[in-house]
Every structure is written in C-alpha cells, then in structure tokens.
PDB file with one MODEL, atoms N, CA, C and O in Angstrom:
MODEL        1
ATOM      1  N   UNK A   1     -15.158 -13.347 -13.744  1.00  0.00           N
ATOM      2  CA  UNK A   1     -15.815 -13.239 -12.460  1.00  0.00           C
ATOM      3  C   UNK A   1     -15.235 -11.976 -11.715  1.00  0.00           C
ATOM      4  O   UNK A   1     -14.022 -11.774 -11.649  1.00  0.00           O
ATOM      5  N   UNK A   2     -16.133 -11.177 -11.184  1.00  0.00           N
ATOM      6  CA  UNK A   2     -15.717  -9.968 -10.591  1.00  0.00           C
ATOM      7  C   UNK A   2     -15.317 -10.286  -9.098  1.00  0.00           C
ATOM      8  O   UNK A   2     -15.616 -11.355  -8.567  1.00  0.00           O
ATOM      9  N   UNK A   3     -14.618  -9.282  -8.460  1.00  0.00           N
ATOM     10  CA  UNK A   3     -14.167  -9.396  -7.141  1.00  0.00           C
ATOM     11  C   UNK A   3     -15.399  -9.588  -6.181  1.00  0.00           C
ATOM     12  O   UNK A   3     -15.324 -10.379  -5.241  1.00  0.00           O
ATOM     13  N   UNK A   4     -16.433  -8.918  -6.410  1.00  0.00           N
ATOM     14  CA  UNK A   4     -17.638  -9.021  -5.570  1.00  0.00           C
ATOM     15  C   UNK A   4     -18.241 -10.424  -5.610  1.00  0.00           C
ATOM     16  O   UNK A   4     -18.774 -10.902  -4.609  1.00  0.00           O
ATOM     17  N   UNK A   5     -18.153 -11.103  -6.802  1.00  0.00           N
ATOM     18  CA  UNK A   5     -18.688 -12.420  -6.953  1.00  0.00           C
ATOM     19  C   UNK A   5     -17.761 -13.362  -6.179  1.00  0.00           C
ATOM     20  O   UNK A   5     -18.271 -14.284  -5.543  1.00  0.00           O
ATOM     21  N   UNK A   6     -16.433 -13.194  -6.189  1.00  0.00           N
ATOM     22  CA  UNK A   6     -15.536 -13.998  -5.385  1.00  0.00           C
ATOM     23  C   UNK A   6     -15.751 -13.819  -3.924  1.00  0.00           C
ATOM     24  O   UNK A   6     -15.827 -14.798  -3.182  1.00  0.00           O
ATOM     25  N   UNK A   7     -15.855 -12.549  -3.470  1.00  0.00           N
ATOM     26  CA  UNK A   7     -16.114 -12.282  -2.049  1.00  0.00           C
ATOM     27  C   UNK A   7     -17.388 -12.939  -1.588  1.00  0.00           C
ATOM     28  O   UNK A   7     -17.438 -13.431  -0.461  1.00  0.00           O
ATOM     29  N   UNK A   8     -18.467 -12.973  -2.441  1.00  0.00           N
ATOM     30  CA  UNK A   8     -19.733 -13.509  -1.954  1.00  0.00           C
ATOM     31  C   UNK A   8     -19.691 -15.034  -1.829  1.00  0.00           C
ATOM     32  O   UNK A   8     -20.537 -15.635  -1.167  1.00  0.00           O
ATOM     33  N   UNK A   9     -18.687 -15.656  -2.479  1.00  0.00           N
ATOM     34  CA  UNK A   9     -18.574 -17.149  -2.387  1.00  0.00           C
ATOM     35  C   UNK A   9     -17.593 -17.594  -1.351  1.00  0.00           C
ATOM     36  O   UNK A   9     -17.414 -18.800  -1.183  1.00  0.00           O
ATOM     37  N   UNK A  10     -16.971 -16.747  -0.676  1.00  0.00           N
ATOM     38  CA  UNK A  10     -15.988 -17.057   0.365  1.00  0.00           C
ATOM     39  C   UNK A  10     -16.660 -17.827   1.503  1.00  0.00           C
ATOM     40  O   UNK A  10     -17.741 -17.432   1.940  1.00  0.00           O
ATOM     41  N   UNK A  11     -16.079 -18.872   1.979  1.00  0.00           N
ATOM     42  CA  UNK A  11     -16.594 -19.656   3.094  1.00  0.00           C
ATOM     43  C   UNK A  11     -15.879 -19.396   4.399  1.00  0.00           C
ATOM     44  O   UNK A  11     -16.385 -19.723   5.472  1.00  0.00           O
ATOM     45  N   UNK A  12     -14.663 -18.787   4.301  1.00  0.00           N
ATOM     46  CA  UNK A  12     -13.878 -18.544   5.534  1.00  0.00           C
ATOM     47  C   UNK A  12     -13.175 -17.210   5.315  1.00  0.00           C
ATOM     48  O   UNK A  12     -12.979 -16.706   4.209  1.00  0.00           O
ATOM     49  N   UNK A  13     -12.790 -16.655   6.570  1.00  0.00           N
ATOM     50  CA  UNK A  13     -12.037 -15.419   6.652  1.00  0.00           C
ATOM     51  C   UNK A  13     -10.640 -15.893   7.177  1.00  0.00           C
ATOM     52  O   UNK A  13     -10.537 -16.901   7.875  1.00  0.00           O
ATOM     53  N   UNK A  14      -9.568 -15.124   6.811  1.00  0.00           N
ATOM     54  CA  UNK A  14      -8.287 -15.311   7.465  1.00  0.00           C
ATOM     55  C   UNK A  14      -8.344 -14.468   8.772  1.00  0.00           C
ATOM     56  O   UNK A  14      -9.222 -13.626   8.961  1.00  0.00           O
ATOM     57  N   UNK A  15      -7.363 -14.742   9.652  1.00  0.00           N
ATOM     58  CA  UNK A  15      -7.279 -13.984  10.939  1.00  0.00           C
ATOM     59  C   UNK A  15      -6.929 -12.477  10.544  1.00  0.00           C
ATOM     60  O   UNK A  15      -7.400 -11.558  11.214  1.00  0.00           O
ATOM     61  N   UNK A  16      -6.156 -12.248   9.523  1.00  0.00           N
ATOM     62  CA  UNK A  16      -5.857 -10.814   9.149  1.00  0.00           C
ATOM     63  C   UNK A  16      -7.138 -10.155   8.727  1.00  0.00           C
ATOM     64  O   UNK A  16      -7.348  -8.997   9.086  1.00  0.00           O
ATOM     65  N   UNK A  17      -8.039 -10.826   7.967  1.00  0.00           N
ATOM     66  CA  UNK A  17      -9.226 -10.176   7.594  1.00  0.00           C
ATOM     67  C   UNK A  17     -10.200  -9.872   8.722  1.00  0.00           C
ATOM     68  O   UNK A  17     -10.859  -8.833   8.754  1.00  0.00           O
ATOM     69  N   UNK A  18     -10.261 -10.839   9.656  1.00  0.00           N
ATOM     70  CA  UNK A  18     -11.076 -10.591  10.872  1.00  0.00           C
ATOM     71  C   UNK A  18     -10.442  -9.444  11.635  1.00  0.00           C
ATOM     72  O   UNK A  18     -11.186  -8.578  12.096  1.00  0.00           O
ATOM     73  N   UNK A  19      -9.145  -9.365  11.805  1.00  0.00           N
ATOM     74  CA  UNK A  19      -8.513  -8.293  12.526  1.00  0.00           C
ATOM     75  C   UNK A  19      -8.834  -6.906  11.924  1.00  0.00           C
ATOM     76  O   UNK A  19      -9.089  -5.938  12.641  1.00  0.00           O
ATOM     77  N   UNK A  20      -8.810  -6.859  10.695  1.00  0.00           N
ATOM     78  CA  UNK A  20      -9.118  -5.559   9.924  1.00  0.00           C
ATOM     79  C   UNK A  20     -10.511  -5.171  10.155  1.00  0.00           C
ATOM     80  O   UNK A  20     -10.809  -3.998  10.381  1.00  0.00           O
ATOM     81  N   UNK A  21     -11.438  -6.181  10.103  1.00  0.00           N
ATOM     82  CA  UNK A  21     -12.905  -5.824  10.301  1.00  0.00           C
ATOM     83  C   UNK A  21     -13.125  -5.344  11.676  1.00  0.00           C
ATOM     84  O   UNK A  21     -13.870  -4.385  11.880  1.00  0.00           O
ATOM     85  N   UNK A  22     -12.485  -5.991  12.681  1.00  0.00           N
ATOM     86  CA  UNK A  22     -12.720  -5.528  14.080  1.00  0.00           C
ATOM     87  C   UNK A  22     -11.797  -4.448  14.586  1.00  0.00           C
ATOM     88  O   UNK A  22     -11.933  -3.969  15.712  1.00  0.00           O
ATOM     89  N   UNK A  23     -10.847  -4.066  13.736  1.00  0.00           N
ATOM     90  CA  UNK A  23      -9.866  -3.015  14.210  1.00  0.00           C
ATOM     91  C   UNK A  23      -8.969  -3.418  15.373  1.00  0.00           C
ATOM     92  O   UNK A  23      -8.632  -2.625  16.252  1.00  0.00           O
ATOM     93  N   UNK A  24      -8.598  -4.711  15.328  1.00  0.00           N
ATOM     94  CA  UNK A  24      -7.770  -5.253  16.400  1.00  0.00           C
ATOM     95  C   UNK A  24      -6.400  -5.713  15.791  1.00  0.00           C
ATOM     96  O   UNK A  24      -6.259  -5.959  14.593  1.00  0.00           O
ATOM     97  N   UNK A  25      -5.412  -5.804  16.720  1.00  0.00           N
ATOM     98  CA  UNK A  25      -4.128  -6.241  16.214  1.00  0.00           C
ATOM     99  C   UNK A  25      -4.248  -7.714  15.883  1.00  0.00           C
ATOM    100  O   UNK A  25      -5.210  -8.373  16.278  1.00  0.00           O
ATOM    101  N   UNK A  26      -3.242  -8.242  15.137  1.00  0.00           N
ATOM    102  CA  UNK A  26      -3.299  -9.720  14.809  1.00  0.00           C
ATOM    103  C   UNK A  26      -3.211 -10.522  16.085  1.00  0.00           C
ATOM    104  O   UNK A  26      -3.902 -11.533  16.214  1.00  0.00           O
ATOM    105  N   UNK A  27      -2.417 -10.126  17.002  1.00  0.00           N
ATOM    106  CA  UNK A  27      -2.210 -10.918  18.260  1.00  0.00           C
ATOM    107  C   UNK A  27      -3.586 -10.969  19.025  1.00  0.00           C
ATOM    108  O   UNK A  27      -3.990 -12.020  19.522  1.00  0.00           O
ATOM    109  N   UNK A  28      -4.272  -9.811  19.096  1.00  0.00           N
ATOM    110  CA  UNK A  28      -5.552  -9.728  19.821  1.00  0.00           C
ATOM    111  C   UNK A  28      -6.554 -10.629  19.143  1.00  0.00           C
ATOM    112  O   UNK A  28      -7.356 -11.301  19.791  1.00  0.00           O
ATOM    113  N   UNK A  29      -6.488 -10.630  17.729  1.00  0.00           N
ATOM    114  CA  UNK A  29      -7.476 -11.494  16.948  1.00  0.00           C
ATOM    115  C   UNK A  29      -7.186 -12.969  17.181  1.00  0.00           C
ATOM    116  O   UNK A  29      -8.108 -13.769  17.338  1.00  0.00           O
ATOM    117  N   UNK A  30      -5.951 -13.317  17.201  1.00  0.00           N
ATOM    118  CA  UNK A  30      -5.547 -14.705  17.508  1.00  0.00           C
ATOM    119  C   UNK A  30      -6.035 -15.105  18.845  1.00  0.00           C
ATOM    120  O   UNK A  30      -6.540 -16.219  18.988  1.00  0.00           O
ATOM    121  N   UNK A  31      -5.923 -14.289  19.828  1.00  0.00           N
ATOM    122  CA  UNK A  31      -6.383 -14.539  21.141  1.00  0.00           C
ATOM    123  C   UNK A  31      -7.949 -14.704  21.194  1.00  0.00           C
ATOM    124  O   UNK A  31      -8.501 -15.563  21.880  1.00  0.00           O
ATOM    125  N   UNK A  32      -8.600 -13.802  20.406  1.00  0.00           N
ATOM    126  CA  UNK A  32     -10.075 -13.901  20.330  1.00  0.00           C
ATOM    127  C   UNK A  32     -10.434 -15.265  19.683  1.00  0.00           C
ATOM    128  O   UNK A  32     -11.292 -15.981  20.198  1.00  0.00           O
ATOM    129  N   UNK A  33      -9.812 -15.602  18.617  1.00  0.00           N
ATOM    130  CA  UNK A  33     -10.104 -16.916  17.996  1.00  0.00           C
ATOM    131  C   UNK A  33      -9.834 -18.093  18.845  1.00  0.00           C
ATOM    132  O   UNK A  33     -10.528 -19.103  18.734  1.00  0.00           O
ATOM    133  N   UNK A  34      -8.824 -18.009  19.719  1.00  0.00           N
ATOM    134  CA  UNK A  34      -8.476 -19.114  20.563  1.00  0.00           C
ATOM    135  C   UNK A  34      -9.532 -19.210  21.781  1.00  0.00           C
ATOM    136  O   UNK A  34      -9.776 -20.291  22.316  1.00  0.00           O
ATOM    137  N   UNK A  35     -10.097 -18.085  22.151  1.00  0.00           N
ATOM    138  CA  UNK A  35     -11.058 -18.062  23.304  1.00  0.00           C
ATOM    139  C   UNK A  35     -12.495 -18.028  22.961  1.00  0.00           C
ATOM    140  O   UNK A  35     -13.357 -18.219  23.818  1.00  0.00           O
ATOM    141  N   UNK A  36     -12.781 -17.778  21.664  1.00  0.00           N
ATOM    142  CA  UNK A  36     -14.139 -17.574  21.250  1.00  0.00           C
ATOM    143  C   UNK A  36     -14.939 -18.915  21.075  1.00  0.00           C
ATOM    144  O   UNK A  36     -14.431 -19.913  20.562  1.00  0.00           O
ATOM    145  N   UNK A  37     -16.220 -18.861  21.539  1.00  0.00           N
ATOM    146  CA  UNK A  37     -17.051 -20.081  21.366  1.00  0.00           C
ATOM    147  C   UNK A  37     -18.302 -19.656  20.647  1.00  0.00           C
ATOM    148  O   UNK A  37     -19.193 -20.486  20.467  1.00  0.00           O
ATOM    149  N   UNK A  38     -18.432 -18.398  20.218  1.00  0.00           N
ATOM    150  CA  UNK A  38     -19.636 -17.891  19.500  1.00  0.00           C
ATOM    151  C   UNK A  38     -19.545 -18.003  17.972  1.00  0.00           C
ATOM    152  O   UNK A  38     -20.553 -17.912  17.272  1.00  0.00           O
ATOM    153  N   UNK A  39     -18.327 -18.200  17.471  1.00  0.00           N
ATOM    154  CA  UNK A  39     -18.274 -18.440  15.995  1.00  0.00           C
ATOM    155  C   UNK A  39     -17.265 -19.558  15.865  1.00  0.00           C
ATOM    156  O   UNK A  39     -16.459 -19.808  16.761  1.00  0.00           O
ATOM    157  N   UNK A  40     -17.332 -20.247  14.684  1.00  0.00           N
ATOM    158  CA  UNK A  40     -16.525 -21.391  14.355  1.00  0.00           C
ATOM    159  C   UNK A  40     -15.114 -21.059  13.908  1.00  0.00           C
ATOM    160  O   UNK A  40     -14.946 -20.222  13.020  1.00  0.00           O
ATOM    161  N   UNK A  41     -14.153 -21.643  14.450  1.00  0.00           N
ATOM    162  CA  UNK A  41     -12.816 -21.453  14.081  1.00  0.00           C
ATOM    163  C   UNK A  41     -12.241 -22.790  13.544  1.00  0.00           C
ATOM    164  O   UNK A  41     -12.315 -23.821  14.212  1.00  0.00           O
ATOM    165  N   UNK A  42     -11.708 -22.744  12.404  1.00  0.00           N
ATOM    166  CA  UNK A  42     -11.105 -24.003  11.738  1.00  0.00           C
ATOM    167  C   UNK A  42      -9.635 -23.895  11.900  1.00  0.00           C
ATOM    168  O   UNK A  42      -9.013 -22.892  11.549  1.00  0.00           O
ATOM    169  N   UNK A  43      -9.059 -25.000  12.467  1.00  0.00           N
ATOM    170  CA  UNK A  43      -7.543 -25.101  12.619  1.00  0.00           C
ATOM    171  C   UNK A  43      -7.005 -25.965  11.494  1.00  0.00           C
ATOM    172  O   UNK A  43      -7.412 -27.121  11.381  1.00  0.00           O
ATOM    173  N   UNK A  44      -6.139 -25.476  10.685  1.00  0.00           N
ATOM    174  CA  UNK A  44      -5.467 -26.175   9.624  1.00  0.00           C
ATOM    175  C   UNK A  44      -4.019 -26.399   9.996  1.00  0.00           C
ATOM    176  O   UNK A  44      -3.189 -25.498   9.873  1.00  0.00           O
ATOM    177  N   UNK A  45      -3.720 -27.591  10.447  1.00  0.00           N
ATOM    178  CA  UNK A  45      -2.357 -27.815  10.967  1.00  0.00           C
ATOM    179  C   UNK A  45      -2.146 -27.176  12.277  1.00  0.00           C
ATOM    180  O   UNK A  45      -3.102 -26.951  13.019  1.00  0.00           O
ATOM    181  N   UNK A  46      -0.902 -26.867  12.600  1.00  0.00           N
ATOM    182  CA  UNK A  46      -0.605 -26.315  13.924  1.00  0.00           C
ATOM    183  C   UNK A  46      -0.631 -24.799  13.962  1.00  0.00           C
ATOM    184  O   UNK A  46      -0.792 -24.225  15.040  1.00  0.00           O
ATOM    185  N   UNK A  47      -0.474 -24.105  12.793  1.00  0.00           N
ATOM    186  CA  UNK A  47      -0.342 -22.752  12.761  1.00  0.00           C
ATOM    187  C   UNK A  47      -1.396 -21.896  12.006  1.00  0.00           C
ATOM    188  O   UNK A  47      -1.504 -20.687  12.212  1.00  0.00           O
ATOM    189  N   UNK A  48      -2.151 -22.563  11.141  1.00  0.00           N
ATOM    190  CA  UNK A  48      -3.078 -21.869  10.298  1.00  0.00           C
ATOM    191  C   UNK A  48      -4.482 -21.894  10.821  1.00  0.00           C
ATOM    192  O   UNK A  48      -4.990 -22.952  11.193  1.00  0.00           O
ATOM    193  N   UNK A  49      -5.112 -20.765  10.858  1.00  0.00           N
ATOM    194  CA  UNK A  49      -6.514 -20.602  11.426  1.00  0.00           C
ATOM    195  C   UNK A  49      -7.346 -19.945  10.359  1.00  0.00           C
ATOM    196  O   UNK A  49      -6.904 -19.022   9.676  1.00  0.00           O
ATOM    197  N   UNK A  50      -8.537 -20.428  10.232  1.00  0.00           N
ATOM    198  CA  UNK A  50      -9.520 -19.785   9.383  1.00  0.00           C
ATOM    199  C   UNK A  50     -10.829 -19.675  10.155  1.00  0.00           C
ATOM    200  O   UNK A  50     -11.121 -20.534  10.986  1.00  0.00           O
ATOM    201  N   UNK A  51     -11.629 -18.630   9.898  1.00  0.00           N
ATOM    202  CA  UNK A  51     -12.871 -18.380  10.626  1.00  0.00           C
ATOM    203  C   UNK A  51     -14.021 -18.590   9.700  1.00  0.00           C
ATOM    204  O   UNK A  51     -14.080 -17.981   8.632  1.00  0.00           O
ATOM    205  N   UNK A  52     -14.917 -19.419  10.075  1.00  0.00           N
ATOM    206  CA  UNK A  52     -16.061 -19.717   9.320  1.00  0.00           C
ATOM    207  C   UNK A  52     -16.848 -18.390   9.064  1.00  0.00           C
ATOM    208  O   UNK A  52     -17.263 -17.747  10.028  1.00  0.00           O
ATOM    209  N   UNK A  53     -17.055 -17.984   7.822  1.00  0.00           N
ATOM    210  CA  UNK A  53     -17.635 -16.676   7.432  1.00  0.00           C
ATOM    211  C   UNK A  53     -19.087 -16.559   7.982  1.00  0.00           C
ATOM    212  O   UNK A  53     -19.444 -15.541   8.575  1.00  0.00           O
ATOM    213  N   UNK A  54     -19.889 -17.579   7.783  1.00  0.00           N
ATOM    214  CA  UNK A  54     -21.298 -17.435   8.134  1.00  0.00           C
ATOM    215  C   UNK A  54     -21.441 -17.362   9.619  1.00  0.00           C
ATOM    216  O   UNK A  54     -22.273 -16.568  10.059  1.00  0.00           O
ATOM    217  N   UNK A  55     -20.710 -18.116  10.484  1.00  0.00           N
ATOM    218  CA  UNK A  55     -20.846 -18.031  11.856  1.00  0.00           C
ATOM    219  C   UNK A  55     -20.266 -16.696  12.364  1.00  0.00           C
ATOM    220  O   UNK A  55     -20.848 -16.053  13.238  1.00  0.00           O
ATOM    221  N   UNK A  56     -19.123 -16.294  11.810  1.00  0.00           N
ATOM    222  CA  UNK A  56     -18.559 -14.956  12.219  1.00  0.00           C
ATOM    223  C   UNK A  56     -19.474 -13.806  11.896  1.00  0.00           C
ATOM    224  O   UNK A  56     -19.733 -12.925  12.715  1.00  0.00           O
ATOM    225  N   UNK A  57     -19.945 -13.845  10.696  1.00  0.00           N
ATOM    226  CA  UNK A  57     -20.961 -12.731  10.260  1.00  0.00           C
ATOM    227  C   UNK A  57     -22.128 -12.692  11.189  1.00  0.00           C
ATOM    228  O   UNK A  57     -22.501 -11.600  11.617  1.00  0.00           O
ATOM    229  N   UNK A  58     -22.743 -13.805  11.542  1.00  0.00           N
ATOM    230  CA  UNK A  58     -23.914 -13.805  12.472  1.00  0.00           C
ATOM    231  C   UNK A  58     -23.426 -13.270  13.881  1.00  0.00           C
ATOM    232  O   UNK A  58     -24.110 -12.467  14.516  1.00  0.00           O
ATOM    233  N   UNK A  59     -22.274 -13.726  14.316  1.00  0.00           N
ATOM    234  CA  UNK A  59     -21.781 -13.172  15.660  1.00  0.00           C
ATOM    235  C   UNK A  59     -21.578 -11.733  15.569  1.00  0.00           C
ATOM    236  O   UNK A  59     -21.983 -11.015  16.483  1.00  0.00           O
ATOM    237  N   UNK A  60     -20.955 -11.216  14.491  1.00  0.00           N
ATOM    238  CA  UNK A  60     -20.679  -9.787  14.367  1.00  0.00           C
ATOM    239  C   UNK A  60     -21.964  -8.951  14.269  1.00  0.00           C
ATOM    240  O   UNK A  60     -22.046  -7.846  14.806  1.00  0.00           O
ATOM    241  N   UNK A  61     -22.913  -9.477  13.604  1.00  0.00           N
ATOM    242  CA  UNK A  61     -24.210  -8.647  13.445  1.00  0.00           C
ATOM    243  C   UNK A  61     -24.922  -8.668  14.767  1.00  0.00           C
ATOM    244  O   UNK A  61     -25.766  -7.798  14.982  1.00  0.00           O
ATOM    245  N   UNK A  62     -24.665  -9.563  15.655  1.00  0.00           N
ATOM    246  CA  UNK A  62     -25.298  -9.642  17.009  1.00  0.00           C
ATOM    247  C   UNK A  62     -24.612  -8.792  18.030  1.00  0.00           C
ATOM    248  O   UNK A  62     -25.127  -8.685  19.143  1.00  0.00           O
ATOM    249  N   UNK A  63     -23.470  -8.167  17.741  1.00  0.00           N
ATOM    250  CA  UNK A  63     -22.799  -7.329  18.754  1.00  0.00           C
ATOM    251  C   UNK A  63     -23.570  -6.069  18.964  1.00  0.00           C
ATOM    252  O   UNK A  63     -23.174  -5.231  19.775  1.00  0.00           O
TER     253      UNK A  63
ENDMDL
END
C-alpha cells in the first residue's frame, strides 16, 4: 500500500496536521478546535483531539 492510498483512507487529522495546513501555531490550532462549530472535533480522553477529515476539508474549501 502506498502513502497516497493510506492518506486517502484517513478519517481524521491530528491537531498538528491541521496547524501545518493552516500555517498556525499548535496553540492557535487548539484554540480554533475548541471554538470551532463548522467542522467536527473528536475528543479522545482529556488531552487528545482529532479533527474529522471530511468536515474539515469541506470547511477549508469553503474559506
């Protein structure tokens, strides 16, 4: 399986991946995820956050 095949099957982004795509610091990206209502944020435990890929991609394309 190639890297492109793995990427196309991803269902979530990490906060680090989102910060790199948006060119924001990690802290700013965490703040965005905490305040954002336009894309789905999944909270895993108390500290781990994942961003739903489909909802984020749709939000990002609409900017």
